[in-house]
Short mmCIF file of C-alpha atoms in Angstrom, two decimals:
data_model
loop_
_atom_site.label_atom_id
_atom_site.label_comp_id
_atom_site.label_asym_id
_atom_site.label_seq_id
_atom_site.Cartn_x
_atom_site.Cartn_y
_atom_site.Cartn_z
CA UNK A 1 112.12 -186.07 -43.31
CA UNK A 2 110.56 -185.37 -46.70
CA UNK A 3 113.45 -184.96 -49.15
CA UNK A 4 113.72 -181.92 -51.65
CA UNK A 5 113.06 -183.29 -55.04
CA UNK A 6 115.63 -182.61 -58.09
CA UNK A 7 114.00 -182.85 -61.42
CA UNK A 8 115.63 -182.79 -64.74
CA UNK A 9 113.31 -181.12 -67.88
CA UNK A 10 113.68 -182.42 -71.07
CA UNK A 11 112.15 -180.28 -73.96
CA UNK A 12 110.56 -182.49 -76.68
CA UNK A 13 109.53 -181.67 -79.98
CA UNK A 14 108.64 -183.67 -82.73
CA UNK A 15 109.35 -186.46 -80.87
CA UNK A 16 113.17 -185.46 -80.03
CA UNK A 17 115.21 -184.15 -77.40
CA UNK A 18 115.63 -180.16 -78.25
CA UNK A 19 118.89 -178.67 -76.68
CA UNK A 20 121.12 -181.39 -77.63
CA UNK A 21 121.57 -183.29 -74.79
CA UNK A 22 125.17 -184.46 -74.26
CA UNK A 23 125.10 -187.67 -72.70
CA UNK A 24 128.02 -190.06 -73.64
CA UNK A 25 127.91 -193.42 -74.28
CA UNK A 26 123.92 -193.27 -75.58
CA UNK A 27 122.66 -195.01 -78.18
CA UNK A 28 119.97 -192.48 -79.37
CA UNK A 29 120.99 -189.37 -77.48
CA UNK A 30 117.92 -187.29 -79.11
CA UNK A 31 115.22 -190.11 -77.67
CA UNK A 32 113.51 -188.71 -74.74
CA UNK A 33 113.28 -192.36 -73.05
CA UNK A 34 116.79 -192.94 -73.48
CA UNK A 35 117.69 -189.62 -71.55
CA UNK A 36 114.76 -190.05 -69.28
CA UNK A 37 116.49 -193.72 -68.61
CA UNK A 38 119.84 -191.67 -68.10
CA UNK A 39 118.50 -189.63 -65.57
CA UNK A 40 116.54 -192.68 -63.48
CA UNK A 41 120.28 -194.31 -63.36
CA UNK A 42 121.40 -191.12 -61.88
CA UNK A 43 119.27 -190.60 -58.97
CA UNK A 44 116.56 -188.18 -60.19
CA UNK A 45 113.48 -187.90 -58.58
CA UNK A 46 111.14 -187.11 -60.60
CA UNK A 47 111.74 -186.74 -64.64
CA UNK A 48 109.45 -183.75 -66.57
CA UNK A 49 108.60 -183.72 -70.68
CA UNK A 50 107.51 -180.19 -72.04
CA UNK A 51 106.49 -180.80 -75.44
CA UNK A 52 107.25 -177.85 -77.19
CA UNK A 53 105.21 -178.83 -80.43
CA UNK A 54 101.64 -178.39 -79.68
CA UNK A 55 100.33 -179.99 -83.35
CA UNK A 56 98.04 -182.90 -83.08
CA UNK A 57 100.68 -185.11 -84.69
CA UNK A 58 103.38 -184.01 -81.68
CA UNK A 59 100.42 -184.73 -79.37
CA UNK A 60 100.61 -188.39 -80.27
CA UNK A 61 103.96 -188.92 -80.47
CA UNK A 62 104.56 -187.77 -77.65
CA UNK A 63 101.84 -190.36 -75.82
CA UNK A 64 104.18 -193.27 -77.57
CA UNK A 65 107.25 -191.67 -75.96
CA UNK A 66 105.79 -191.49 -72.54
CA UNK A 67 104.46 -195.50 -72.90
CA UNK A 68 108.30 -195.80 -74.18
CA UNK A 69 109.93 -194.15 -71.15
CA UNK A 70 107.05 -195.70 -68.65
CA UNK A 71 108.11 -199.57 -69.84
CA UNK A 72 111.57 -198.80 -68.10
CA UNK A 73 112.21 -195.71 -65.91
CA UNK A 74 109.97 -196.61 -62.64
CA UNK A 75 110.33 -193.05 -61.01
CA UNK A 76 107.56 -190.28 -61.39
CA UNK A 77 106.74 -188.81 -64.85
CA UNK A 78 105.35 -185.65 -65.29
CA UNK A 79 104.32 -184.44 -68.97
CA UNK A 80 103.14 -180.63 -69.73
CA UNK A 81 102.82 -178.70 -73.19
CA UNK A 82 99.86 -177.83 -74.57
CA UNK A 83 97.23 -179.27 -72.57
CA UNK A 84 93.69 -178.07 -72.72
CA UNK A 85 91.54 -180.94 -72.90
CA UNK A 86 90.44 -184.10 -70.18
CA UNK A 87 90.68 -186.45 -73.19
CA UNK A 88 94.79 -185.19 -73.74
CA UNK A 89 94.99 -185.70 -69.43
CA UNK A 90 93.27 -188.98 -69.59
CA UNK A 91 95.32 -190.30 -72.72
CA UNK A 92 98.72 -189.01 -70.84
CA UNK A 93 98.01 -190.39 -67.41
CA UNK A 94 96.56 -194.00 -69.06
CA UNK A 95 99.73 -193.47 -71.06
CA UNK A 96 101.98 -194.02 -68.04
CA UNK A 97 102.34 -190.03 -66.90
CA UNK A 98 101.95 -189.43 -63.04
CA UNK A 99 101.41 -185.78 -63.34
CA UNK A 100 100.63 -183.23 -65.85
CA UNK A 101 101.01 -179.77 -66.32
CA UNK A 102 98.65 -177.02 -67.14
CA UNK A 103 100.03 -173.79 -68.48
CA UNK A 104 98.33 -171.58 -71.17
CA UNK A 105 94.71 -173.22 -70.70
CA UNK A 106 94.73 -172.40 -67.07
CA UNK A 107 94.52 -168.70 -68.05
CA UNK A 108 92.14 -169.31 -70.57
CA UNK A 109 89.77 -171.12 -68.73
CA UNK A 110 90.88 -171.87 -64.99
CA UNK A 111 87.60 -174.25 -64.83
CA UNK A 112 89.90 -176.40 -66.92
CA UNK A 113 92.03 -176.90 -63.68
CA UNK A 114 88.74 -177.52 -61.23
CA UNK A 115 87.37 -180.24 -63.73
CA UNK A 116 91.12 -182.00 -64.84
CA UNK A 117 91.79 -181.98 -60.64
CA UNK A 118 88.04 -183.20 -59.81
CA UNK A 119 88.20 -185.98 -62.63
CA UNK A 120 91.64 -187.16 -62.08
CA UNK A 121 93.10 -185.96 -58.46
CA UNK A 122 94.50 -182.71 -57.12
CA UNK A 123 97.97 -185.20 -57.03
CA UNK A 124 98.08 -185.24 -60.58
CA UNK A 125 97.79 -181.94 -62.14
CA UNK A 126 100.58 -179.29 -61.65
CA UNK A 127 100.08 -176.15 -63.08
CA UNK A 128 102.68 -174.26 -64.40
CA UNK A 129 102.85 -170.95 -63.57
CA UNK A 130 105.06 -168.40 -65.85
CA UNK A 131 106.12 -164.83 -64.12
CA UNK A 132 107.70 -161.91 -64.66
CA UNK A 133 108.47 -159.21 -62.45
CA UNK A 134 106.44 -155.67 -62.30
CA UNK A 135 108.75 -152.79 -62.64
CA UNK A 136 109.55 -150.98 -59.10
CA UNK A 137 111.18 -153.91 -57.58
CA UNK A 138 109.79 -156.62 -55.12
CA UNK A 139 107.46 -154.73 -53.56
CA UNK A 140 105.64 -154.74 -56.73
CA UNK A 141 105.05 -158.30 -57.56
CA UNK A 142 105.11 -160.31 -59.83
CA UNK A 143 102.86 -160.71 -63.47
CA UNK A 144 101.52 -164.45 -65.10
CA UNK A 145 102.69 -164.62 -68.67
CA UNK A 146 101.46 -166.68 -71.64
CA UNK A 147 103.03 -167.98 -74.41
CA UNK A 148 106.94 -168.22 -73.32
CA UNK A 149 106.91 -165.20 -71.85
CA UNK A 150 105.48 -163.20 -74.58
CA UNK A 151 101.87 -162.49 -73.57
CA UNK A 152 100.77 -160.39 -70.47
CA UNK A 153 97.67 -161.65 -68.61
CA UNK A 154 97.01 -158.69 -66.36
CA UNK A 155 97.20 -161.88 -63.34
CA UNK A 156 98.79 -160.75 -60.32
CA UNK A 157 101.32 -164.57 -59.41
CA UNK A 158 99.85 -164.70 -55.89
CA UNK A 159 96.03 -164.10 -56.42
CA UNK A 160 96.55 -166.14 -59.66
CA UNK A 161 98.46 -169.04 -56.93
CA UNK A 162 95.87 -168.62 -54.87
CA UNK A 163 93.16 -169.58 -57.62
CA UNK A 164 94.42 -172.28 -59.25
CA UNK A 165 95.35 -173.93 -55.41
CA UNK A 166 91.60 -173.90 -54.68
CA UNK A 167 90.56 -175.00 -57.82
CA UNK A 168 92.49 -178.33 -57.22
CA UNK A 169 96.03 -177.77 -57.97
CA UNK A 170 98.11 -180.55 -56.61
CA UNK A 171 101.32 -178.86 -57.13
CA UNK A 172 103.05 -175.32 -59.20
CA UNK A 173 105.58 -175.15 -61.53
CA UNK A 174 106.71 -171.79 -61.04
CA UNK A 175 109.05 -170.55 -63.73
CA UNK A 176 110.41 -166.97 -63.89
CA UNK A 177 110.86 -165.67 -67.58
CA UNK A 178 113.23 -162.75 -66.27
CA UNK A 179 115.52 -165.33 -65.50
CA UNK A 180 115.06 -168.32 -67.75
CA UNK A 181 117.93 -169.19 -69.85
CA UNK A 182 120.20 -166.80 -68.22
CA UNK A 183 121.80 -169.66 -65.94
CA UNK A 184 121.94 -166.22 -63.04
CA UNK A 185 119.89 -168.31 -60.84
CA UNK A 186 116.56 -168.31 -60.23
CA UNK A 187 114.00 -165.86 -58.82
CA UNK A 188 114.32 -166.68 -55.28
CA UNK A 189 111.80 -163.33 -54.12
CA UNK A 190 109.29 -165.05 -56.31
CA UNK A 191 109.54 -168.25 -54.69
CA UNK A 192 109.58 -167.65 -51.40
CA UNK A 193 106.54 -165.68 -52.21
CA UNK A 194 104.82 -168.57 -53.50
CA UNK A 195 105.99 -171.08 -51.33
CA UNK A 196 104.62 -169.08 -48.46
CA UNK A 197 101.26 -168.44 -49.26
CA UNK A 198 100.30 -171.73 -50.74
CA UNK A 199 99.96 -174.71 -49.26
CA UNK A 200 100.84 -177.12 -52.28
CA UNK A 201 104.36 -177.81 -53.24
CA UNK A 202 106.30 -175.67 -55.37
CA UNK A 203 108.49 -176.07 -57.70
CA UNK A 204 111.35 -173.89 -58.98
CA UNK A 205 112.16 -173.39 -62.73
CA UNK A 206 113.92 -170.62 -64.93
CA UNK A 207 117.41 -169.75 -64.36
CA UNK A 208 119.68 -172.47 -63.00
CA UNK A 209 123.30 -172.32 -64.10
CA UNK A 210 124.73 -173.83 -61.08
CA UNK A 211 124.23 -176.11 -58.42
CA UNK A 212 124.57 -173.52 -55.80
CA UNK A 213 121.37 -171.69 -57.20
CA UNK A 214 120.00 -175.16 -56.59
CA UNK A 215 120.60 -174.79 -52.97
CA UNK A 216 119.59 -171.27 -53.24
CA UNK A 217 116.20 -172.25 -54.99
CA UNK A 218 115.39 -175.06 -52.06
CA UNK A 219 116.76 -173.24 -49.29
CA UNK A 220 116.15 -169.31 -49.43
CA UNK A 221 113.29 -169.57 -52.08
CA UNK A 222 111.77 -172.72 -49.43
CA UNK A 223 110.83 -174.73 -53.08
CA UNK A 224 110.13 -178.24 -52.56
CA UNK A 225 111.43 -179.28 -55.51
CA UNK A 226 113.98 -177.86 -58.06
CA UNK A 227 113.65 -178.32 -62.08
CA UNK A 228 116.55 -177.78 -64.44
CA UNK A 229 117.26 -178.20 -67.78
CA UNK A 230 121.23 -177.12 -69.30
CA UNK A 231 123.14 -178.19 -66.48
CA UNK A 232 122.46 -181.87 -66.84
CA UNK A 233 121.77 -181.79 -70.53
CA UNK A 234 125.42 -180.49 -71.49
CA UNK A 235 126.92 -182.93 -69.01
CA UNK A 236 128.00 -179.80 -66.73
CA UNK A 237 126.99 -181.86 -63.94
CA UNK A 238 125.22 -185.35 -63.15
CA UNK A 239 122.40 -185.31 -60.83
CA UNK A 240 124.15 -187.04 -58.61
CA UNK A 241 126.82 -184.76 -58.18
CA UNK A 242 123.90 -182.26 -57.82
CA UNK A 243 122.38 -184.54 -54.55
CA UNK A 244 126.05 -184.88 -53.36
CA UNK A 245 126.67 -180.96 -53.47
CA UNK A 246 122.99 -179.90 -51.74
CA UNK A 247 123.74 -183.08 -49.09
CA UNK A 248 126.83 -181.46 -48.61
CA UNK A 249 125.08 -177.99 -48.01
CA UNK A 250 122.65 -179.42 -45.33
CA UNK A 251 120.04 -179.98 -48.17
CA UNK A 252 117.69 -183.07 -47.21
CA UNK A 253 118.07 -185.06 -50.62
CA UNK A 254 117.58 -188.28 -51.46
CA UNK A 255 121.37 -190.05 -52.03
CA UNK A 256 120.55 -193.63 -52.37
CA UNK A 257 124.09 -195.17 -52.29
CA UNK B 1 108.30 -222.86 -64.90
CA UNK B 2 105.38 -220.58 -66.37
CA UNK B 3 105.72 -217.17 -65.29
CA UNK B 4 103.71 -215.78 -62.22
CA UNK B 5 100.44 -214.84 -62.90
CA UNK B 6 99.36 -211.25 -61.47
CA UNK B 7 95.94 -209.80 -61.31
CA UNK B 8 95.72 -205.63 -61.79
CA UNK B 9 92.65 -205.33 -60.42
CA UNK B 10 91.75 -202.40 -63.49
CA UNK B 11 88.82 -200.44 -61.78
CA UNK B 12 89.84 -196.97 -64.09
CA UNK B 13 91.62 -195.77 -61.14
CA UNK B 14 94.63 -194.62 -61.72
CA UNK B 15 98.34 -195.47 -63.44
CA UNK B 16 98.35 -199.17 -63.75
CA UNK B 17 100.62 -199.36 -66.72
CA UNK B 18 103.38 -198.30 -64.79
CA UNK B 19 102.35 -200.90 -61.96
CA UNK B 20 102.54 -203.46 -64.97
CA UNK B 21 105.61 -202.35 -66.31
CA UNK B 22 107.32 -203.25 -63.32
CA UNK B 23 105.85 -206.32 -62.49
CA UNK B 24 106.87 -207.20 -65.99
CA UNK B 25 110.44 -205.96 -65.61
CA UNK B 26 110.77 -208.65 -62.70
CA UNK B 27 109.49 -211.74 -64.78
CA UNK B 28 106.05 -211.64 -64.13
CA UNK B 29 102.99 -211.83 -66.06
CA UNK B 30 100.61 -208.85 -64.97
CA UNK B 31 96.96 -209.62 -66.07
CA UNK B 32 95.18 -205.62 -65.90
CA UNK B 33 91.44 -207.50 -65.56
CA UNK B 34 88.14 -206.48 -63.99
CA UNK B 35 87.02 -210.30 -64.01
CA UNK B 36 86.11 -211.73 -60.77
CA UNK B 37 86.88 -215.36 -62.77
CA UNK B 38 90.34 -214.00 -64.05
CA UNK B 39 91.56 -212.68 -59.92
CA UNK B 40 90.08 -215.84 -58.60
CA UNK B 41 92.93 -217.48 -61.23
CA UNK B 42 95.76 -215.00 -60.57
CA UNK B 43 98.56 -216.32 -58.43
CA UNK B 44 98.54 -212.87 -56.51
CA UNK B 45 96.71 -210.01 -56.51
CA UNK B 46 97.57 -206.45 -56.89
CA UNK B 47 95.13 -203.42 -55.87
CA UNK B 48 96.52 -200.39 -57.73
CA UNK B 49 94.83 -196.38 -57.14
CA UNK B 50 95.65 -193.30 -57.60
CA UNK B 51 92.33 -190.32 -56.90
CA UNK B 52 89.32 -190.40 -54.50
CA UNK B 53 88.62 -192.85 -52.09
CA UNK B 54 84.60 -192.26 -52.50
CA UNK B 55 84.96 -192.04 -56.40
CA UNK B 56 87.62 -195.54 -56.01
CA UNK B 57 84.76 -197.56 -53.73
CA UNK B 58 82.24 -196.47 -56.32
CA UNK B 59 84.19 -197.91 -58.78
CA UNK B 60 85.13 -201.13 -57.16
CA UNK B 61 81.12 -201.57 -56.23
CA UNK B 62 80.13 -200.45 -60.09
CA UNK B 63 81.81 -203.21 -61.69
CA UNK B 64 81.05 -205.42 -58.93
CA UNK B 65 84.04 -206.28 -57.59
CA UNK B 66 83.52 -205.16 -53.81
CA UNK B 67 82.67 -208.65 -52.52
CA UNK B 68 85.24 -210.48 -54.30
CA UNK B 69 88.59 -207.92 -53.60
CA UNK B 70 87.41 -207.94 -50.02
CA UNK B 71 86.90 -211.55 -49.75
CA UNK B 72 90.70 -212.06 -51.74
CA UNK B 73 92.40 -209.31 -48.86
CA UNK B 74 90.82 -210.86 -46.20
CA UNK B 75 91.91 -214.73 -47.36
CA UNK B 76 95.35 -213.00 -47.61
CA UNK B 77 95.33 -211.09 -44.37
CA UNK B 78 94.38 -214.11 -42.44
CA UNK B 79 97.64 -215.87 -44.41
CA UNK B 80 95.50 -218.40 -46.11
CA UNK B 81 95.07 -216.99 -49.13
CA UNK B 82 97.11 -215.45 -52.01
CA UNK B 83 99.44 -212.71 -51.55
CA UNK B 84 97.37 -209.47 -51.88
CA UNK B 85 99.45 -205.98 -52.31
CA UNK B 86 97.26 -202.59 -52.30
CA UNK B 87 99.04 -199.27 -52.91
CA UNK B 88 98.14 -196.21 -52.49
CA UNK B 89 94.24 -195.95 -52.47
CA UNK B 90 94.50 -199.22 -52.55
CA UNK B 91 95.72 -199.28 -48.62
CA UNK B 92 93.31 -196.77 -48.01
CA UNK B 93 90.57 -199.21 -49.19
CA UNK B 94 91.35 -202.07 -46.91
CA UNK B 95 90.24 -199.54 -44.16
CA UNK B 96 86.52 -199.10 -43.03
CA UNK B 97 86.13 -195.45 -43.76
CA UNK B 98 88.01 -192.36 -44.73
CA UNK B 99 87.88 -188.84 -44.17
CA UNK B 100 87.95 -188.28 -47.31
CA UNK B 101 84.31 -189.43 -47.99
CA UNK B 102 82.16 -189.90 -44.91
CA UNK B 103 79.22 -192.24 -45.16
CA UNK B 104 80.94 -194.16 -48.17
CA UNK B 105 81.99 -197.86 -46.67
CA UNK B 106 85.49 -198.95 -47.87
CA UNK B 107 86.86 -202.55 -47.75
CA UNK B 108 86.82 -202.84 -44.15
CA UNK B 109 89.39 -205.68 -43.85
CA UNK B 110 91.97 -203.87 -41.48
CA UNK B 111 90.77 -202.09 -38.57
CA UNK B 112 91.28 -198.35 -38.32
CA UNK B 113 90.88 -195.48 -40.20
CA UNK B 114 91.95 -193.07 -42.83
CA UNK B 115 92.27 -189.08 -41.96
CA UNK B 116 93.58 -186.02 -43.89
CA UNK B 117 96.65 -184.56 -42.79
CA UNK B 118 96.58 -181.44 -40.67
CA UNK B 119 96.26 -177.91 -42.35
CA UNK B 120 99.48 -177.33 -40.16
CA UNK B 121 102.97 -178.19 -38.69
CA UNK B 122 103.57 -178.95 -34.98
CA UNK B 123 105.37 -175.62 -35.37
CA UNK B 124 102.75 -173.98 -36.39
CA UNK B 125 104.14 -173.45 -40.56
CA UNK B 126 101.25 -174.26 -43.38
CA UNK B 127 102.07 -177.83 -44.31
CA UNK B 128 102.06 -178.92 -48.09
CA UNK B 129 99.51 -181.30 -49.05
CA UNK B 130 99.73 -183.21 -50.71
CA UNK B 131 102.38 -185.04 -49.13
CA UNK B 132 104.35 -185.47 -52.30
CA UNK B 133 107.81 -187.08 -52.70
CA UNK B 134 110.56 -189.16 -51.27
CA UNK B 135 110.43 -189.60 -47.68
CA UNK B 136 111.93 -192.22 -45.22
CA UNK B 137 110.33 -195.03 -43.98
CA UNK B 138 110.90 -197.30 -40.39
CA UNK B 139 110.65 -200.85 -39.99
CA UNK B 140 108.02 -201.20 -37.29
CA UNK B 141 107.36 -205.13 -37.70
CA UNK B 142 109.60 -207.42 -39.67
CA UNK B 143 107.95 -209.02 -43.02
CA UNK B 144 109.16 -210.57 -46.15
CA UNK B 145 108.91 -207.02 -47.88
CA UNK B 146 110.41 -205.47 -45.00
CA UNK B 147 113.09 -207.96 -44.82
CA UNK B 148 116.07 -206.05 -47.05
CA UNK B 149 115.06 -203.04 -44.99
CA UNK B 150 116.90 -201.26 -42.48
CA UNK B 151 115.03 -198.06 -42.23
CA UNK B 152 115.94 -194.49 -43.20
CA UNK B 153 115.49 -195.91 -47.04
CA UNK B 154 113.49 -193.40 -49.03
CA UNK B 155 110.21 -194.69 -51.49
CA UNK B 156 108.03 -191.98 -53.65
CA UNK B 157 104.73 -190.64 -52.02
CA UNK B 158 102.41 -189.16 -53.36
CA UNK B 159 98.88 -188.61 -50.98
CA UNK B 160 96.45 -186.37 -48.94
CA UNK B 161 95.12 -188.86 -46.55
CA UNK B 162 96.67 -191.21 -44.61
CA UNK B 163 95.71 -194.69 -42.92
CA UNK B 164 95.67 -195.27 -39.07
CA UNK B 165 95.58 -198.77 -38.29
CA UNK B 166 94.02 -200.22 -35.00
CA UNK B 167 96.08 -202.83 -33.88
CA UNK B 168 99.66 -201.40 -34.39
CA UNK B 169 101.14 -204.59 -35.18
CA UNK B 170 99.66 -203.72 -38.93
CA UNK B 171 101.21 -201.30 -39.27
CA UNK B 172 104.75 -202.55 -40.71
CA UNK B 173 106.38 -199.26 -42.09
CA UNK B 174 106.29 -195.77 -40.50
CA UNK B 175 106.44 -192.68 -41.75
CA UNK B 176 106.59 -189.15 -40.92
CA UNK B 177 105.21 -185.57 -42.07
CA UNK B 178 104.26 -182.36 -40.43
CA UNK B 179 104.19 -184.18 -37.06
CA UNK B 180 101.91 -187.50 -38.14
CA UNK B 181 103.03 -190.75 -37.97
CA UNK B 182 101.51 -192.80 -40.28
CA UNK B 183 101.51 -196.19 -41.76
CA UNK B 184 103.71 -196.66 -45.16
CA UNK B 185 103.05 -200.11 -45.04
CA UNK B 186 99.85 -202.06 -43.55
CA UNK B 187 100.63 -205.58 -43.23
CA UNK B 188 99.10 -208.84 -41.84
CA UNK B 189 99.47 -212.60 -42.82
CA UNK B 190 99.55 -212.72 -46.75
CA UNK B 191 98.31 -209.16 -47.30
CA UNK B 192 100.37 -206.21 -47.73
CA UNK B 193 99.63 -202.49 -48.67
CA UNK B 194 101.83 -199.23 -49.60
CA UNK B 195 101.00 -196.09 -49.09
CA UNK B 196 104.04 -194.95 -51.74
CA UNK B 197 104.28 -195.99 -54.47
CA UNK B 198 106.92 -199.18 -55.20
CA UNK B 199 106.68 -199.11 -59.28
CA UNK B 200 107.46 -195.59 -59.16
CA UNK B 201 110.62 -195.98 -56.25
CA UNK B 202 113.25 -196.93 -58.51
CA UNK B 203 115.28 -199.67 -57.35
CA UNK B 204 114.05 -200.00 -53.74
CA UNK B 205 110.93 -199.91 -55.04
CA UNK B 206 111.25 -203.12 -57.63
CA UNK B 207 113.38 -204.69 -54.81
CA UNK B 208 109.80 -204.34 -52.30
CA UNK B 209 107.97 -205.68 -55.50
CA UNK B 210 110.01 -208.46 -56.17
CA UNK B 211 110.01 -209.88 -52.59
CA UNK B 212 106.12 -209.59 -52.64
CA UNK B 213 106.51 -211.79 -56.04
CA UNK B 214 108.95 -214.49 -53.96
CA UNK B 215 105.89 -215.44 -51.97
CA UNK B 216 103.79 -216.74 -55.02
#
């Protein structure tokens, strides 16, 4: 059976880890390969890079990192942050990326996501997806933001799903801004929402503070796959332990021993 | 003892720095060439892809390299020639045809075919596709990749389409989603082929690589 996927986020900018990471026993505990090699050795399945600097000069830093971290962690690489042209996709994936993600420029011109998935593979682009709920409750839905949160696009999350899935979406990132940073958990309506009317994987984001609202996320939200940043970075909890606790919980993970 | 020499066949298709990465990690030399002269050298092969099995055929054919990859996997296959290891699209291109582009011929050295995986479960659910992540794999037939296997081990997938192989006895690993069995690995005499991906399975994965290296 096809495991659930845990995937650790680490924010970059200017070429170093934001959110001090707390790893012991690093040599360079503010290189994004080093943690990314961290996270390999403990059993992730997959290892994201938002770069939060979107200058040109971040842009190619970050391209060295990723040829850094693809010369020694040999599990799946996915790099998002500012993406809005085929040259940045190309330069990323020939880089040593497997996936990126499209946020921002998939509001401002969804074509963007037809020609990046046409050029390069449906398998390779993930767009992120950022959402906030509409006041009156579930029933309600759910609004795409841009620009952390700030920016309302009018985009109702399922019709805007729906879209970017039949322009060529291999996967969503779906990240609730109600809930991100608030470690309550995270938007499990929204979720199962989106996991149910797409037929792409899903991936949760925004809100974990503790492994049971992993469980929650893969199990009562039906993700495929659940992204988290603070409670590996601060050394709360390994990612094994996290694999241990949802195999525990009847959770099909992936605990190589 | 000069290190291995491995050819990446480089046909724009796809990752191959991380293919290289690990072939480097385990002592080899990977050579990323679109040479015929520099394969027929190598002392294996490796057919790398990631994207579109008409857009990856096109490609091969463009820089005319058909003839010459299809002769190499079928000097491999019939265990005279050098090892030969496709993965990914490159399993899907030792098959005839795919699904995924009627009317565009692929390599046509393993009988069988390649189809798209149902829209839904045997339960009736939507099913995800791609088929994207770590999933289990069975021996079927015993090889020297398949060797250190006992089955239930987990490699990364990432794919739409999936191979059927004719004769059954190619196909060496099994796996399973939304009700399909498929082949994970197509094997015969000197040529091998993933459907996951090895240089992106972690350990396991370099262990699968490294046993493909052994036989050079």
């Amino acid at each position: 059976m096809l495991a659930k996927r845990i995937i650790p986020c680490l924010d970059v900018k200017g070429g170093r880890v934001v959110k001090g990471v707390n790893f012991l026993g690093l040599r360079d505990a503010g290189d994004p390969a080093e943690c990314a090699a961290r996270y390999d050795a403990e059993g992730a399945d997959e290892i994201t890079f938002l770069d939060i600097t979107a200058t040109l000069e971040a842009r190619r830093t970050i391209i060295d990192i990723v040829k850094r971290t693809a010369a020694r962690v040999f599990c799946p690489l996915t790099v998002g942050g500012g993406i809005k042209t085929l040259e940045q996709v190309k330069d990323l994936l020939r880089a040593g990326a497997d996936k990126v993600s499209i946020n921002t420029a998939a509001v401002f011109d969804p074509d963007f996501v037809s020609r990046a998935s046409a050029r390069f593979g449906a398998q390779c682009i993930v767009v992120a997806v950022d959402v906030k709920r509409r006041p009156g409750g579930d029933g309600a839905g759910w609004e795409v933001f841009t620009h952390s949160g700030t920016r309302p696009t009018g985009l109702d999350m399922l019709e805007w799903c729906g879209e970017v899935v039949r322009r060529g979406a291999g996967e969503i990132l779906l990240t609730s801004m109600d809930r991100d940073g608030t470690k309550g958990g995270y938007d499990l309506a929204a979720l199962r929402a989106v996991s149910e009317s797409v037929g792409v994987p899903v991936i949760a984001s925004g809100g974990a503070g503790s492994l049971e609202h992993l469980r929650e996320a893969l199990v009562e939200g039906r993700a495929d796959a659940a992204l988290a940043a603070s409670i590996f970075h601060y050394g709360q909890h390994t990612v094994r332990e996290a694999k241990e606790f949802l195999a525990a919980g009847g959770v099909t993970v992936r605990v190589d021993r | 003892m000069s290190a291995k020499r491995i050819a990446v066949i480089d046909y724009e298709m796809g990752n191959l720095r991380s293919v290289c990465a690990a072939l480097s990690r385990l002592g080899a030399e990977p050579a990323v060439t679109a040479d015929p002269a520099e394969l027929g050298r190598a002392d294996a092969v490796v057919l790398p892809g990631v994207g579109a099995f008409g857009d990856a055929a096109r490609a091969l054919a463009a820089r005319e390299l058909t003839d010459v990859v299809r002769r190499t996997a079928a000097d491999a296959a019939a265990g005279t020639g050098r090892p030969f290891l496709g993965i990914c699209l490159g399993l899907q291109l030792l098959f005839a045809t795919s699904e995924e582009a009627p009317g565009v011929e692929g390599l046509g050295v393993l009988p069988g075919a390649v189809m798209h995986f149902p829209e839904r479960t045997p339960e009736g659910s939507v099913l995800k596709v791609p088929h994207m992540g770590w999933n289990e794999v069975e021996v079927a037939f015993t090889n020297p990749l398949t060797a250190g296997l006992s089955g239930g081990e987990r490699f990364y997938f990432v794919h739409s389409f999936y191979a059927a192989p004719e004769c059954k006895e190619d196909a060496a690993l099994a796996c399973e989603y939304g009700g399909v069995r498929f082949a994970a690995m197509a094997a015969r005499g000197r040529l091998f082929a993933t459907q996951f991906h090895p240089e992106k399975s972690q350990a396991r994965g370099l262990a699968l690589l490294e046993a493909f290296l052994n036989l050079v």
